[in-house]
XYZ file of N, CA and C in Angstrom:
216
model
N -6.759 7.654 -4.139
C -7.482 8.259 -5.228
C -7.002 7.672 -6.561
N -6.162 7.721 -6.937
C -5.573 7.331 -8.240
C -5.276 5.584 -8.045
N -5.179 5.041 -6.949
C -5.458 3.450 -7.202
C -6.673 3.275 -7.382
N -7.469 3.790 -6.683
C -8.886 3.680 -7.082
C -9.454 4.510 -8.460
N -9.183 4.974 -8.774
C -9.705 5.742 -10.217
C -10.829 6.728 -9.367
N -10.868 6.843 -8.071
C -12.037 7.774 -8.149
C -11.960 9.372 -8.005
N -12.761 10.002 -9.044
C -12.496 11.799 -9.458
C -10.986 11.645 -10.152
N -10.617 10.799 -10.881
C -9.130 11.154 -11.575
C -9.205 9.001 -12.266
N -8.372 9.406 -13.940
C -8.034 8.317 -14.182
C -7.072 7.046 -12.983
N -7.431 6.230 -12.980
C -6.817 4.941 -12.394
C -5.022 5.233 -13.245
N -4.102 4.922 -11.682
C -3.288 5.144 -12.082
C -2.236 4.416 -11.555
N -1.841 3.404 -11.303
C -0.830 2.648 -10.369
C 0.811 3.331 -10.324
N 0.917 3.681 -10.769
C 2.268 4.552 -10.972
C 2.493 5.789 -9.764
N 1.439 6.106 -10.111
C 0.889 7.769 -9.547
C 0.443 7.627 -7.656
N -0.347 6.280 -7.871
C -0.175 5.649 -6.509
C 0.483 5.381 -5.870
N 1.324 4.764 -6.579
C 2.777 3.907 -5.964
C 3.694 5.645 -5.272
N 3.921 6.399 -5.783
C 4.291 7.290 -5.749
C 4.102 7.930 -4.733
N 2.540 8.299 -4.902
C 2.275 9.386 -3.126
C 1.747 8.282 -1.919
N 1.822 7.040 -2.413
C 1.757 6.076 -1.507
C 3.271 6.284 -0.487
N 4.468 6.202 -1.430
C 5.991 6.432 -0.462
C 6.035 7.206 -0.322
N 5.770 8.674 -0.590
C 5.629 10.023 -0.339
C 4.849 9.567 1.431
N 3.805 9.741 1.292
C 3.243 9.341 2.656
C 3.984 8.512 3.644
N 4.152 7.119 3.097
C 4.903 6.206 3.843
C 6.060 7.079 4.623
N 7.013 7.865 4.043
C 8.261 8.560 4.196
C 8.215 9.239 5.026
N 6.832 9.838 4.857
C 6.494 11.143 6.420
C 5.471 10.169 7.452
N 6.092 8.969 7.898
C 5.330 8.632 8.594
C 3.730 7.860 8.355
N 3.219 8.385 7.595
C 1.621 7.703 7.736
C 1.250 6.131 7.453
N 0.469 5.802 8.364
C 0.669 3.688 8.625
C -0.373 3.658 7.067
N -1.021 4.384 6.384
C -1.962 4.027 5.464
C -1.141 3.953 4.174
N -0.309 5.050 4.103
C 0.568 5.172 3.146
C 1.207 3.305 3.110
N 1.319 3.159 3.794
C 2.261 1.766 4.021
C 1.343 0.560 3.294
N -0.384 0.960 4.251
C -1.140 -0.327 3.446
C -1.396 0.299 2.223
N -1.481 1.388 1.511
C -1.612 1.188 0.081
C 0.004 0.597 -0.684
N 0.681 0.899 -0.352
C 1.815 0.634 -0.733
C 1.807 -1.005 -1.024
N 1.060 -1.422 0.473
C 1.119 -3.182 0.716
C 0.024 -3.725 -0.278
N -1.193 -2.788 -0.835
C -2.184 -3.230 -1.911
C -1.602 -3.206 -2.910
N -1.093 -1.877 -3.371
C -0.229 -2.296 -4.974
C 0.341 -3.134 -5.377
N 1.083 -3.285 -4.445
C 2.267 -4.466 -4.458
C 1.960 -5.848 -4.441
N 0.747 -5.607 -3.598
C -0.006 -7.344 -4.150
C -0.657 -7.390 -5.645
N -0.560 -6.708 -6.141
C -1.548 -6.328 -7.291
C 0.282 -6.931 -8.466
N 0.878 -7.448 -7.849
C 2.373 -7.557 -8.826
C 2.657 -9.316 -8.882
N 2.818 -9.577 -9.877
C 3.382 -10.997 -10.704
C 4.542 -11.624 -9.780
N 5.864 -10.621 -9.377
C 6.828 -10.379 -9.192
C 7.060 -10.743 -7.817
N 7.833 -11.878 -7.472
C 8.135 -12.660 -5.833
C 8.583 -11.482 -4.860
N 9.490 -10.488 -5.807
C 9.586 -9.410 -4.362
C 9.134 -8.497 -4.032
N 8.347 -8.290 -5.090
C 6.598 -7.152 -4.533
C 6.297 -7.911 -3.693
N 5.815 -9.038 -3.806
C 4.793 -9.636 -3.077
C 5.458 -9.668 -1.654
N 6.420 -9.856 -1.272
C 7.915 -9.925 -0.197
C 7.186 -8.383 0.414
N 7.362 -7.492 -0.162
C 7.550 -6.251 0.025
C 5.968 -5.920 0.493
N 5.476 -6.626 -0.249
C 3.212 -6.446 0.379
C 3.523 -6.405 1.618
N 3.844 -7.829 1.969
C 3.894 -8.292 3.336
C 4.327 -7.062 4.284
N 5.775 -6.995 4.354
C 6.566 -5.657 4.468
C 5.787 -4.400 5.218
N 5.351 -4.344 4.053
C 4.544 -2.643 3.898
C 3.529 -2.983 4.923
N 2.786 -4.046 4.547
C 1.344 -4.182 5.470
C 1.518 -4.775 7.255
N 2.638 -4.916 7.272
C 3.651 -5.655 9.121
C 2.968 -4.358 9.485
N 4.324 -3.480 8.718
C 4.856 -2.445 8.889
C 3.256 -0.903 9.574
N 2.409 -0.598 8.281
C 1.113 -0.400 8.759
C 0.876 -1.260 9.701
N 0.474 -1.760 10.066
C -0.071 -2.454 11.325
C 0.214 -1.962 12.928
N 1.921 -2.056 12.675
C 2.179 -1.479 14.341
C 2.433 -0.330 14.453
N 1.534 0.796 12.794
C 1.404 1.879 13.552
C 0.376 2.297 13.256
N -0.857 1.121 13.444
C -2.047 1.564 13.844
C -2.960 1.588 12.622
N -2.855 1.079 11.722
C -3.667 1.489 10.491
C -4.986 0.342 10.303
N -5.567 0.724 10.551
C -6.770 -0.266 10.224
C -7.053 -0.997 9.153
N -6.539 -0.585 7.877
C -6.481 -0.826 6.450
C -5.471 -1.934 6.348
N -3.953 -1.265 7.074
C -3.013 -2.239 7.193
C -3.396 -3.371 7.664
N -4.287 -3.373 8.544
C -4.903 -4.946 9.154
C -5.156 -5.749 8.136
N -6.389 -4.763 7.746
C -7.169 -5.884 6.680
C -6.308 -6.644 5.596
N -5.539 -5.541 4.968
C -4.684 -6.189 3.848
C -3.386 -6.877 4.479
N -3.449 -7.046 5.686
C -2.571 -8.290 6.326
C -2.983 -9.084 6.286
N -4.278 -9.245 6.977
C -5.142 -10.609 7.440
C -5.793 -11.102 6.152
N -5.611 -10.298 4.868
C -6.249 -10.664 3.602
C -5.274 -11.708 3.002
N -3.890 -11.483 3.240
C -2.933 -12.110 2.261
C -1.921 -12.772 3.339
């Protein structure tokens, strides 16, 4: 919701946030948003960390995690 701006201002901060919130309790989606933000960064170990996040979604099933694997 808040990476996307939709029903609430665009917010990458706010994302990043209940993105590891999620990630933490488990959820593989939490992981691929985590792995989108992070591509969305200048910075060699975000981008390290995309990868990471989006492995990571993957072998537990996230469909999203795919895409933003097989994207980058």
């Amino acid at each position: 919701m808040y990476f996307s701006g939709l029903g609430v201002l665009q917010n990458f901060n706010s994302a990043r946030l209940w993105a590891n919130e999620a990630a933490k309790n488990g959820n593989a989606d939490g992981y691929a948003l985590l792995a989108d933000i992070n591509l969305l960064s200048y910075f060699s170990q975000e981008l390290a960390d995309a990868r990471k996040y989006a492995t990571k979604a993957v072998e537990m099933g996230s469909t999203r995690g795919k895409s933003v694997w097989q994207s980058h």
